[in-house]
Each structure stands twice: as structure tokens, then as C-alpha cells.
JSON list of C-alpha atoms in Angstrom, two decimals:
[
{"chain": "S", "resi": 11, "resn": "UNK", "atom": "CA", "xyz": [-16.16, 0.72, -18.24]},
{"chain": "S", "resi": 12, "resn": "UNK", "atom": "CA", "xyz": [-15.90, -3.06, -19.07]},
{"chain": "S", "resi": 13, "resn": "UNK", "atom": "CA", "xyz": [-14.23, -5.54, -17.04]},
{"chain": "S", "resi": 14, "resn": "UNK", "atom": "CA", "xyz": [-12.21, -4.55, -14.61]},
{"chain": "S", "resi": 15, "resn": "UNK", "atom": "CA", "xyz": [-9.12, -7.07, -12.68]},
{"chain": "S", "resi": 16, "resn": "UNK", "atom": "CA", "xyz": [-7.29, -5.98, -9.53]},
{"chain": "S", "resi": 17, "resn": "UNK", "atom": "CA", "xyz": [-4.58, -8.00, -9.48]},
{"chain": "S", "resi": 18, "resn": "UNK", "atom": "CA", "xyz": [-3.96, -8.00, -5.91]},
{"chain": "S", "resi": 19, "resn": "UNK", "atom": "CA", "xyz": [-4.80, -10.47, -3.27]},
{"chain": "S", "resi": 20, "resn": "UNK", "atom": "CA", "xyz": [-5.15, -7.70, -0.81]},
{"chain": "S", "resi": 21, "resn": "UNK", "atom": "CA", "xyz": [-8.65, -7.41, 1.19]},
{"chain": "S", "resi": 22, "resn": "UNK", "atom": "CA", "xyz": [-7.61, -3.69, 1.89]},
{"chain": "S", "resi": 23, "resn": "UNK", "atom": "CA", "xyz": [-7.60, -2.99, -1.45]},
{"chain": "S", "resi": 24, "resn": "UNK", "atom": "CA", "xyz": [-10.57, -4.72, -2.30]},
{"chain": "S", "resi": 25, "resn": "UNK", "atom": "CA", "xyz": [-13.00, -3.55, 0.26]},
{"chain": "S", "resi": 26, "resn": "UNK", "atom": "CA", "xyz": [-11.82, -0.06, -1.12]},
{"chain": "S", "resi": 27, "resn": "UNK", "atom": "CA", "xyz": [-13.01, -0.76, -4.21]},
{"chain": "S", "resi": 28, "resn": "UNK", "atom": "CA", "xyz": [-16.26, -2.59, -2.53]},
{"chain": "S", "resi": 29, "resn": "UNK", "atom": "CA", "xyz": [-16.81, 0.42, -0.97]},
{"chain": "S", "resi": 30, "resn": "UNK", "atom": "CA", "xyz": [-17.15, 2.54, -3.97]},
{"chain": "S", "resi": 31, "resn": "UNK", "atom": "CA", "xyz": [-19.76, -0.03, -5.69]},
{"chain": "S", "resi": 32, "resn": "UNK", "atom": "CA", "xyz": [-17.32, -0.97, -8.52]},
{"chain": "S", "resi": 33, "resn": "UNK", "atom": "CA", "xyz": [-17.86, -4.20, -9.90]},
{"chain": "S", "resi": 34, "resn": "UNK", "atom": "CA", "xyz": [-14.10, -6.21, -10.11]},
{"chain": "S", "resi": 35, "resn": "UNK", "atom": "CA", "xyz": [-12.53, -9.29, -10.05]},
{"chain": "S", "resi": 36, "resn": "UNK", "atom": "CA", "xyz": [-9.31, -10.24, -8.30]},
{"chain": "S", "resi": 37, "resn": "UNK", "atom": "CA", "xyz": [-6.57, -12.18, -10.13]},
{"chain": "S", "resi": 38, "resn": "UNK", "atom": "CA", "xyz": [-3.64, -11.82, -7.62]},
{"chain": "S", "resi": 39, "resn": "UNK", "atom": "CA", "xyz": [-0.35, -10.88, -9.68]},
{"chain": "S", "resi": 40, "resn": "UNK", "atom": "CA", "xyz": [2.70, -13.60, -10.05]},
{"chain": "S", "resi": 41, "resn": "UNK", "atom": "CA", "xyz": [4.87, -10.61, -10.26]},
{"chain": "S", "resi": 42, "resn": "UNK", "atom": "CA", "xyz": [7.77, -11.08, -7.77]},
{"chain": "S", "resi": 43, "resn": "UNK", "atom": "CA", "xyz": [8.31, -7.51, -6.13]},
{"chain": "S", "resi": 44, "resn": "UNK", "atom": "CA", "xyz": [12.19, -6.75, -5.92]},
{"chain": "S", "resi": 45, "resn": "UNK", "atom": "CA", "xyz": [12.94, -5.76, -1.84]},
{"chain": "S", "resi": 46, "resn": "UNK", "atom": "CA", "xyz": [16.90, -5.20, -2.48]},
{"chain": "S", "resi": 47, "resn": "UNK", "atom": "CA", "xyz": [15.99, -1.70, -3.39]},
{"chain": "S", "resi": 48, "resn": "UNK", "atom": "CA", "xyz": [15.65, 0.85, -0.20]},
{"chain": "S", "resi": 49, "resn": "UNK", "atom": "CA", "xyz": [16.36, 4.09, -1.44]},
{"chain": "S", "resi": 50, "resn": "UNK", "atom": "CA", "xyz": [12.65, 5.82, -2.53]},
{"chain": "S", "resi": 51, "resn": "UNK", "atom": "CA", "xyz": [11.69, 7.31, -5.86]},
{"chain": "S", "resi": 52, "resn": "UNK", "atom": "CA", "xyz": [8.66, 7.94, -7.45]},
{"chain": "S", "resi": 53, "resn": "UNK", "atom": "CA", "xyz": [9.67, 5.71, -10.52]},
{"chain": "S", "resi": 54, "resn": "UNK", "atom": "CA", "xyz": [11.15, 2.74, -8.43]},
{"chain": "S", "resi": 55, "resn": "UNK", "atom": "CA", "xyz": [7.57, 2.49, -7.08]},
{"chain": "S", "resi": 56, "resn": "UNK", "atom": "CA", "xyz": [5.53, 3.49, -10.00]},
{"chain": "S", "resi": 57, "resn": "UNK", "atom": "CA", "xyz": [7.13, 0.17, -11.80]},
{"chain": "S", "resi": 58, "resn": "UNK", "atom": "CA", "xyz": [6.21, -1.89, -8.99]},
{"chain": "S", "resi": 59, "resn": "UNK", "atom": "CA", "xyz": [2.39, -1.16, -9.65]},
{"chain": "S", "resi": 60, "resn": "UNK", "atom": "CA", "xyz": [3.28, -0.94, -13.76]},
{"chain": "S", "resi": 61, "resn": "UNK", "atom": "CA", "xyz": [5.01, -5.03, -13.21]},
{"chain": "S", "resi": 62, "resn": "UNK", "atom": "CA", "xyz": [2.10, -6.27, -11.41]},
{"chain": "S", "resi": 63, "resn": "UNK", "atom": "CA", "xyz": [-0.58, -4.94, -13.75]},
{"chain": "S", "resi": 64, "resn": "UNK", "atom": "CA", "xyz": [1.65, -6.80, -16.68]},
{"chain": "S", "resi": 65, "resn": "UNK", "atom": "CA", "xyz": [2.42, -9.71, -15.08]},
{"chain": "S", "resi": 66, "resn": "UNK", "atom": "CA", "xyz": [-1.52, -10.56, -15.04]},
{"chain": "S", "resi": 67, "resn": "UNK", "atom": "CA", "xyz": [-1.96, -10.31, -19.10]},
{"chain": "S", "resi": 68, "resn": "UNK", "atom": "CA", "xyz": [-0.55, -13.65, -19.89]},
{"chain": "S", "resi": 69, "resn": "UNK", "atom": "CA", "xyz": [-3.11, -15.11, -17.45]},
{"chain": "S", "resi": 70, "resn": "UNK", "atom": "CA", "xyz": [-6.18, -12.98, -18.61]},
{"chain": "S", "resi": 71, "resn": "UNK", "atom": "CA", "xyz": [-9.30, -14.77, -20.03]},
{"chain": "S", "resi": 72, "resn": "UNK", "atom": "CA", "xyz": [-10.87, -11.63, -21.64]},
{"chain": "S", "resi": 73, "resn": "UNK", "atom": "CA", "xyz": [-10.39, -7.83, -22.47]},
{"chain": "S", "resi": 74, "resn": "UNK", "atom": "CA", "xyz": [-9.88, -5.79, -19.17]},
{"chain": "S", "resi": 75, "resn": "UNK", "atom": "CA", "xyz": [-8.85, -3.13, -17.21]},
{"chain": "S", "resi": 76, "resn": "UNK", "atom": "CA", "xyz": [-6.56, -4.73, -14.97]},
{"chain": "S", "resi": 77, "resn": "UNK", "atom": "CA", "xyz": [-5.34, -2.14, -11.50]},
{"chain": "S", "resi": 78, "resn": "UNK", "atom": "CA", "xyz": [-2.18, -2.74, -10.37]},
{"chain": "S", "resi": 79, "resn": "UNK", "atom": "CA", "xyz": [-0.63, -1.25, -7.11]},
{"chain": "S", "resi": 80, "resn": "UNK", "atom": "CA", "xyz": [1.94, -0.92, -4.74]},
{"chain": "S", "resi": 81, "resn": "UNK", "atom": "CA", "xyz": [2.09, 1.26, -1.13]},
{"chain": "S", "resi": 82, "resn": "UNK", "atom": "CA", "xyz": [5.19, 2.12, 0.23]},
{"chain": "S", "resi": 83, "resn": "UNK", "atom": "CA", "xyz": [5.99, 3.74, 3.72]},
{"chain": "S", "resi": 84, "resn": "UNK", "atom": "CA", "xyz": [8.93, 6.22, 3.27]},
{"chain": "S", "resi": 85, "resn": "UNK", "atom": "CA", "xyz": [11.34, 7.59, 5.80]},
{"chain": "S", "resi": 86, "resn": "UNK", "atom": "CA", "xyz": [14.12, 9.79, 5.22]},
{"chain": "S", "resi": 87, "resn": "UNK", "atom": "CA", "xyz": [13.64, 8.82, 1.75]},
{"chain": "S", "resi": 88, "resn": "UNK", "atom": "CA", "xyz": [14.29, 5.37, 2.39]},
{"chain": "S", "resi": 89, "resn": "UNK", "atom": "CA", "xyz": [11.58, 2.43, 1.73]},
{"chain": "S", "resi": 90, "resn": "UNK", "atom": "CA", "xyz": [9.95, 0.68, 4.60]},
{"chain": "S", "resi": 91, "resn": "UNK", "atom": "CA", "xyz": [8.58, -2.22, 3.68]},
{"chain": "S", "resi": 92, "resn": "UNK", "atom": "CA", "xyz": [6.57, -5.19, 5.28]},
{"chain": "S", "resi": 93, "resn": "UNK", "atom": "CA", "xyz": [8.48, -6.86, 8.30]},
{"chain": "S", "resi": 94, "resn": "UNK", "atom": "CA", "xyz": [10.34, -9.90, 8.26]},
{"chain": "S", "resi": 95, "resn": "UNK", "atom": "CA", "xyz": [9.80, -10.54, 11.55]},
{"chain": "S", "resi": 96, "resn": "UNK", "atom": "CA", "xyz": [8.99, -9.38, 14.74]},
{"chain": "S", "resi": 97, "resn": "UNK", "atom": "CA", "xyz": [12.04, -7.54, 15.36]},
{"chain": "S", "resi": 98, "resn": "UNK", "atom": "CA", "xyz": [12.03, -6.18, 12.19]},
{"chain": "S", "resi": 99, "resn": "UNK", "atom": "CA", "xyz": [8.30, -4.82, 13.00]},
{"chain": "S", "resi": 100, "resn": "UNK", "atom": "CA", "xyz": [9.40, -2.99, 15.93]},
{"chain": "S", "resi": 101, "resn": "UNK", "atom": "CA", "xyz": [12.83, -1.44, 14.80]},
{"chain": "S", "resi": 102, "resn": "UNK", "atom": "CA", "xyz": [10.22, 0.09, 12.26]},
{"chain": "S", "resi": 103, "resn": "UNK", "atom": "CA", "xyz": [7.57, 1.01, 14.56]},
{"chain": "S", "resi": 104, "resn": "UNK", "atom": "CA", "xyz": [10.43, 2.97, 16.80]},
{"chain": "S", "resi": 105, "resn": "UNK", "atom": "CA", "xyz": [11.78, 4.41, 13.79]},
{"chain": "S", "resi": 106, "resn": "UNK", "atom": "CA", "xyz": [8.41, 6.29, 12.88]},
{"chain": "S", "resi": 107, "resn": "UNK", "atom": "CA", "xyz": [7.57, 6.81, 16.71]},
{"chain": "S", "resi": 108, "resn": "UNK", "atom": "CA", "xyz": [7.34, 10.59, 17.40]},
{"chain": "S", "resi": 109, "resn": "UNK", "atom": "CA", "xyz": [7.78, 11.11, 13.03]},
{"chain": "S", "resi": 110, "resn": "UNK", "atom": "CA", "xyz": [5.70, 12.64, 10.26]},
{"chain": "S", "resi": 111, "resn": "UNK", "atom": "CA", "xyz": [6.65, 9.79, 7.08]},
{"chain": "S", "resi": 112, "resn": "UNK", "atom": "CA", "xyz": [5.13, 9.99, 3.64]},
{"chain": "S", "resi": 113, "resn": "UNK", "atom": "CA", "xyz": [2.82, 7.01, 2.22]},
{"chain": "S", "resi": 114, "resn": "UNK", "atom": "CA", "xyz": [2.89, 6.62, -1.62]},
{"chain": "S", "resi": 115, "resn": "UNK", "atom": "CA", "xyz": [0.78, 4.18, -3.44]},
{"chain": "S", "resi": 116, "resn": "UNK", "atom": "CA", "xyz": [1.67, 3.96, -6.88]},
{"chain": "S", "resi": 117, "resn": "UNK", "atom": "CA", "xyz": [-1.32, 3.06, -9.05]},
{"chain": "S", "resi": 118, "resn": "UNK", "atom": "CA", "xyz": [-0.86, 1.34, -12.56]},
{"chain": "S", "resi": 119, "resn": "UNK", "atom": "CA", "xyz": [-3.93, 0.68, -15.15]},
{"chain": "S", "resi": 120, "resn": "UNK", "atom": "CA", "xyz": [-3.54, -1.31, -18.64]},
{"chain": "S", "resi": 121, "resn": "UNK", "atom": "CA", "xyz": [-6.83, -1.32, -20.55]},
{"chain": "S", "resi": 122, "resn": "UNK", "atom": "CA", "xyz": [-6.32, -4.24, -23.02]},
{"chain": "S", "resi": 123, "resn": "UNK", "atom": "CA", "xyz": [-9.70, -2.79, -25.16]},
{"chain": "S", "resi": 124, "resn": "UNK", "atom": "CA", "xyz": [-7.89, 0.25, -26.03]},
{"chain": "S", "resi": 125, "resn": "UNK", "atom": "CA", "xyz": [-4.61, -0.54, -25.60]},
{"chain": "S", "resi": 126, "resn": "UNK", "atom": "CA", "xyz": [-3.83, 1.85, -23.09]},
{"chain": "S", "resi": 127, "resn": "UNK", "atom": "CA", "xyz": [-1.63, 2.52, -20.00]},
{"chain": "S", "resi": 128, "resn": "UNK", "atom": "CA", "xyz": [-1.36, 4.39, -16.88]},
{"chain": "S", "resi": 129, "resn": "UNK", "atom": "CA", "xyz": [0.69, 5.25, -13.85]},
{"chain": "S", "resi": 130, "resn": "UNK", "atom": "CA", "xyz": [0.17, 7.17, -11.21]},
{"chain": "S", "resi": 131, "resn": "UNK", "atom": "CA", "xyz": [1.37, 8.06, -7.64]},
{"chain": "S", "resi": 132, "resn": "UNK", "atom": "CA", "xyz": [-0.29, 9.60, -4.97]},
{"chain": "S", "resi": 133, "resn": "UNK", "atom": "CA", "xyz": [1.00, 10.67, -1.47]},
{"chain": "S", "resi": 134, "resn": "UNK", "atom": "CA", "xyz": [-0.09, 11.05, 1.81]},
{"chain": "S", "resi": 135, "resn": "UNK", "atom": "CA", "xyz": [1.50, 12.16, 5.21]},
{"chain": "S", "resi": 136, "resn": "UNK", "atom": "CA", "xyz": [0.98, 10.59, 8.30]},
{"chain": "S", "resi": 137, "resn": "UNK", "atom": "CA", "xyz": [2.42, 11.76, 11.87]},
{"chain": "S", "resi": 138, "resn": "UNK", "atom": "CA", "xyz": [3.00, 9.24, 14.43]},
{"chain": "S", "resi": 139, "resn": "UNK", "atom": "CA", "xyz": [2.63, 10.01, 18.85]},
{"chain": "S", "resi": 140, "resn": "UNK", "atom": "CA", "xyz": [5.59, 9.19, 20.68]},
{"chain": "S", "resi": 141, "resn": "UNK", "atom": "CA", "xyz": [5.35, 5.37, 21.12]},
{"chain": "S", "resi": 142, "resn": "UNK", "atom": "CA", "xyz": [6.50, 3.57, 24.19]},
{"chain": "S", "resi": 143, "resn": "UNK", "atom": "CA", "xyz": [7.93, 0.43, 23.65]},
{"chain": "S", "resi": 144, "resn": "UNK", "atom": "CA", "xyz": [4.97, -1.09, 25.28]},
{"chain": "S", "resi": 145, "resn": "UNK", "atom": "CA", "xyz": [2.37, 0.51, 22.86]},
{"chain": "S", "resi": 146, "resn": "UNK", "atom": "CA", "xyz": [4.67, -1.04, 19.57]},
{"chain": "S", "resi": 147, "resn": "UNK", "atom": "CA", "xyz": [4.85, -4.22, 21.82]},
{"chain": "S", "resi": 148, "resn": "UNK", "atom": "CA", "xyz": [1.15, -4.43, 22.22]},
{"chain": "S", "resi": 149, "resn": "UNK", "atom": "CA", "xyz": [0.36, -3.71, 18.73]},
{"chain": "S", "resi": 150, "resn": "UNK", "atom": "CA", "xyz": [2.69, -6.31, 17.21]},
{"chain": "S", "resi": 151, "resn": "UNK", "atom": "CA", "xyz": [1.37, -8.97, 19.19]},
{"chain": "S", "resi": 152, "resn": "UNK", "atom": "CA", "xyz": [-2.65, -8.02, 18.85]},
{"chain": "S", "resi": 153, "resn": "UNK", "atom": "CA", "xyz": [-2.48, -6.66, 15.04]},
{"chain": "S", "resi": 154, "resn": "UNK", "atom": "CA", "xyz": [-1.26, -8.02, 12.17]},
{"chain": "S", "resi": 155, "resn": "UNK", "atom": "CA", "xyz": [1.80, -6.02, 10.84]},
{"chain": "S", "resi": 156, "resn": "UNK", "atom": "CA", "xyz": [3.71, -8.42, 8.89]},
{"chain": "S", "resi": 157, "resn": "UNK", "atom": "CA", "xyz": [1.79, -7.91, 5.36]},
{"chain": "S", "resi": 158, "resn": "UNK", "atom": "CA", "xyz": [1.88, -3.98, 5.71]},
{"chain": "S", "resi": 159, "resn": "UNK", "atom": "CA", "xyz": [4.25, -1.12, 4.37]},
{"chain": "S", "resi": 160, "resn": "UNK", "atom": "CA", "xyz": [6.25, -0.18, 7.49]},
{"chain": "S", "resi": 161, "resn": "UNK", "atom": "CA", "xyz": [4.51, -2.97, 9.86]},
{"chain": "S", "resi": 162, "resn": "UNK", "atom": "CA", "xyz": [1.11, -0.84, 10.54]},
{"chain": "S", "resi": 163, "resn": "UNK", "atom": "CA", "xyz": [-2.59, -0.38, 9.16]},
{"chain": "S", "resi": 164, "resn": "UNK", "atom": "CA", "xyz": [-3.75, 3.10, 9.86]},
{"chain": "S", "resi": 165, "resn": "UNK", "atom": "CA", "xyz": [-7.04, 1.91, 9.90]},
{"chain": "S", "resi": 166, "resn": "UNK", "atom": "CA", "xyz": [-6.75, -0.57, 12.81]},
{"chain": "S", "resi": 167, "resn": "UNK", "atom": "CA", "xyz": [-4.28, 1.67, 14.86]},
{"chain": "S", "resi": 168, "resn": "UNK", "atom": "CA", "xyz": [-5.74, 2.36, 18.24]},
{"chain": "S", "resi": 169, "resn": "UNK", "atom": "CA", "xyz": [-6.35, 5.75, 19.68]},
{"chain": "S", "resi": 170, "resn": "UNK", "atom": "CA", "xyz": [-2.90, 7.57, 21.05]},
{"chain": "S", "resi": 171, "resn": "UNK", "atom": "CA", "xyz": [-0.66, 5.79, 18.24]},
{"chain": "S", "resi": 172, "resn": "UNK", "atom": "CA", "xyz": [-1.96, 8.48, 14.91]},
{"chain": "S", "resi": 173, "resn": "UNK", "atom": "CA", "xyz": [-0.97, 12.05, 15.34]},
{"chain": "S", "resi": 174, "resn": "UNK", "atom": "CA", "xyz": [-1.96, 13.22, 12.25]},
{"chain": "S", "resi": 175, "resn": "UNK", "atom": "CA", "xyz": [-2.60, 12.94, 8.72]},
{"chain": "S", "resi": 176, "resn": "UNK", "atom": "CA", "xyz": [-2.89, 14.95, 5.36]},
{"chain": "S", "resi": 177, "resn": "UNK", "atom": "CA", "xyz": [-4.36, 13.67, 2.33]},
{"chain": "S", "resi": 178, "resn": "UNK", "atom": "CA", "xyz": [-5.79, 10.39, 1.35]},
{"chain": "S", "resi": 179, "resn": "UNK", "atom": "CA", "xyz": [-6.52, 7.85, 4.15]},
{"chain": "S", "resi": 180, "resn": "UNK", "atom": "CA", "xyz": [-7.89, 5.58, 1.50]},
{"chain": "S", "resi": 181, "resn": "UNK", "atom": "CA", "xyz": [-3.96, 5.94, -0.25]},
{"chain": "S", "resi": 182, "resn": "UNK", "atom": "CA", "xyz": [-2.61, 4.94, 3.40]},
{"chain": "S", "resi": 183, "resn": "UNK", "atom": "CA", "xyz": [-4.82, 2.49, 3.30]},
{"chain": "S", "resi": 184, "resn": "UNK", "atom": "CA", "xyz": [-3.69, 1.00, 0.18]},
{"chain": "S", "resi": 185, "resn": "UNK", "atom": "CA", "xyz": [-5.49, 2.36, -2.63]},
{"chain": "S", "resi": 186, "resn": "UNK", "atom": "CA", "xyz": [-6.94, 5.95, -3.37]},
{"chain": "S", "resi": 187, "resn": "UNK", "atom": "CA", "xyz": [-9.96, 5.13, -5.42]},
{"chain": "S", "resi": 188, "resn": "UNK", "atom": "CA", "xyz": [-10.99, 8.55, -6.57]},
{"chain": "S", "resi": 189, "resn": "UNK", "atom": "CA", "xyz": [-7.82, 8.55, -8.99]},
{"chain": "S", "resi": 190, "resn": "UNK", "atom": "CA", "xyz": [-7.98, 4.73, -9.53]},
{"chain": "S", "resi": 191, "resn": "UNK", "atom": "CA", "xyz": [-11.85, 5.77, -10.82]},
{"chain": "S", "resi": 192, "resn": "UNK", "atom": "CA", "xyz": [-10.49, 8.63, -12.80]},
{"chain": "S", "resi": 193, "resn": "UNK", "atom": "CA", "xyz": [-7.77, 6.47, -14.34]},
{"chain": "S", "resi": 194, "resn": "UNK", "atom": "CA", "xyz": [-10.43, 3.90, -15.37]}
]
């Protein structure tokens, strides 16, 4: 498989990988994501991931296969992203309260050995409980929302917040590894 770069700095995505025993190194991409854009499509996010993976190649040492991604939290087909602020964390937080959202995370790998590229997307649903302002209160201020797609981590949410969920927790998560393996 050869080298293999995520260029991401985030530990969820990592200890996904981690947890599948592949062997990687992390070279966080200088790729400055654009946040002007709310409206969702698949190819809006798809270039995120594509633009990170490139932005590492002037910076690599060696051939690789470098894994670029991006998760976005979509409402009403409009893009949640991470919260400015605390304010901005709980406006979000009420608007998926009681809601079923989608969770893409767009997947990009450039194999500079074979000179190859791919993009992916894959999508998950997840189904919030009816939150009381207390319960998005209490999980601002004990959880750490502001570096997440639509100011949660399903995998720290406590019990009563989750309805539901279809597909990929790993993609909620950040990263869905079975296709990030098969793209390798």
C-alpha cells in the first residue's frame, strides 16, 4: 500500500484509522476551507476533501497516498458547520433538536506512485431526542463542540440526546474507513 498521509490534524480521524491497524502519518493540510458557502451539495463538499489532499503535495517528502476529508452536518440542505461561539453552538443544537439531519464526509485520495485520484462521499442519518434547553446548555459547557460539524460528537453524546442512526457511525464520526481502505 506504501506510505500513506492523512492530512488532517483531527484525533477523530486518526484514532479511526488507529483503530483499523493502518500504519499513517499526519501532515495537517494548509488548505483554508471556504465557510461563505451554506447551501449543501455533494460537489461543494467533495472539493473540500479533493483541496486538502492537494494542498499537502507541495509539502510532501516522499511518494504517498495522502487522505483528505471533510464532514459536514446538513439540514434542510443547508451546511452546518463548526460554531463560532457559544451562541452559535446552541442555535445549532436547537435547530437539530427533535430532527433526523444527514452527515456526509467527503473522502479524497491522491496516490502520487500512480498518479491517481479519488473522491468519494458517504452519508449517514442521524435523529436527534427533543432537547431541552438545559440538555444543549449542559453539553456546551461539559463537551467540546466548537471543532465539530454542527457543534456535536456523536460519540461523546450522552444517553437521551441520539435518537437514532442509519449507516456509518465511523462517517459521523469523521471518517468511514471501510471506503477510505477500499479507496487505498
Amino acid at each position: 500500500m506504501g506510505k500513506i498521509i492523512l492530512a488532517s490534524s483531527s484525533p477523530r480521524r486518526a484514532d479511526i484509522l488507529k483503530q483499523h491497524s493502518i500504519k499513517f502519518d499526519v501532515l495537517p493540510s494548509p488548505y483554508q476551507e471556504d465557510h461563505s458557502v451554506t447551501d449543501f451539495s455533494y460537489s461543494f463538499v467533495e472539493s473540500l476533501a479533493y483541496n486538502k489532499a492537494k494542498a499537502v503535495l507541495p509539502i510532501l517528502k516522499e511518494p504517498a497516498s495522502i487522505i483528505g476529508a471533510d464532514t459536514v452536518v446538513v439540514l434542510d440542505n443547508k451546511i452546518l458547520g463548526k460554531p463560532k461561539d457559544y451562541n452559535d453552538a446552541f442555535k445549532m443544537l436547537k435547530q437539530l433538536s427533535g430532527k433526523k439531519h444527514r452527515v456526509v464526509t467527503a473522502i479524497s485520495v491522491i496516490n502520487t506512485e500512480k498518479n491517481t485520484e479519488k473522491v468519494t462521499s458517504v452519508t449517514s442519518i442521524v435523529e436527534f431526542e427533543n432537547l431541552s434547553d438545559e440538555q444543549i446548555d449542559f453539553y456546551i459547557k461539559n463537551y467540546n463542540p466548537y471543532d465539530k460539524a454542527g457543534s456535536y460528537g456523536i460519540q461523546e453524546m450522552p444517553e437521551g440526546y441520539i435518537k437514532s442512526y442509519e449507516g456509518s457511525l465511523e462517517n459521523i464520526i469523521g471518517l468511514c474507513a471501510e471506503t477510505a481502505i477500499q479507496m487505498l
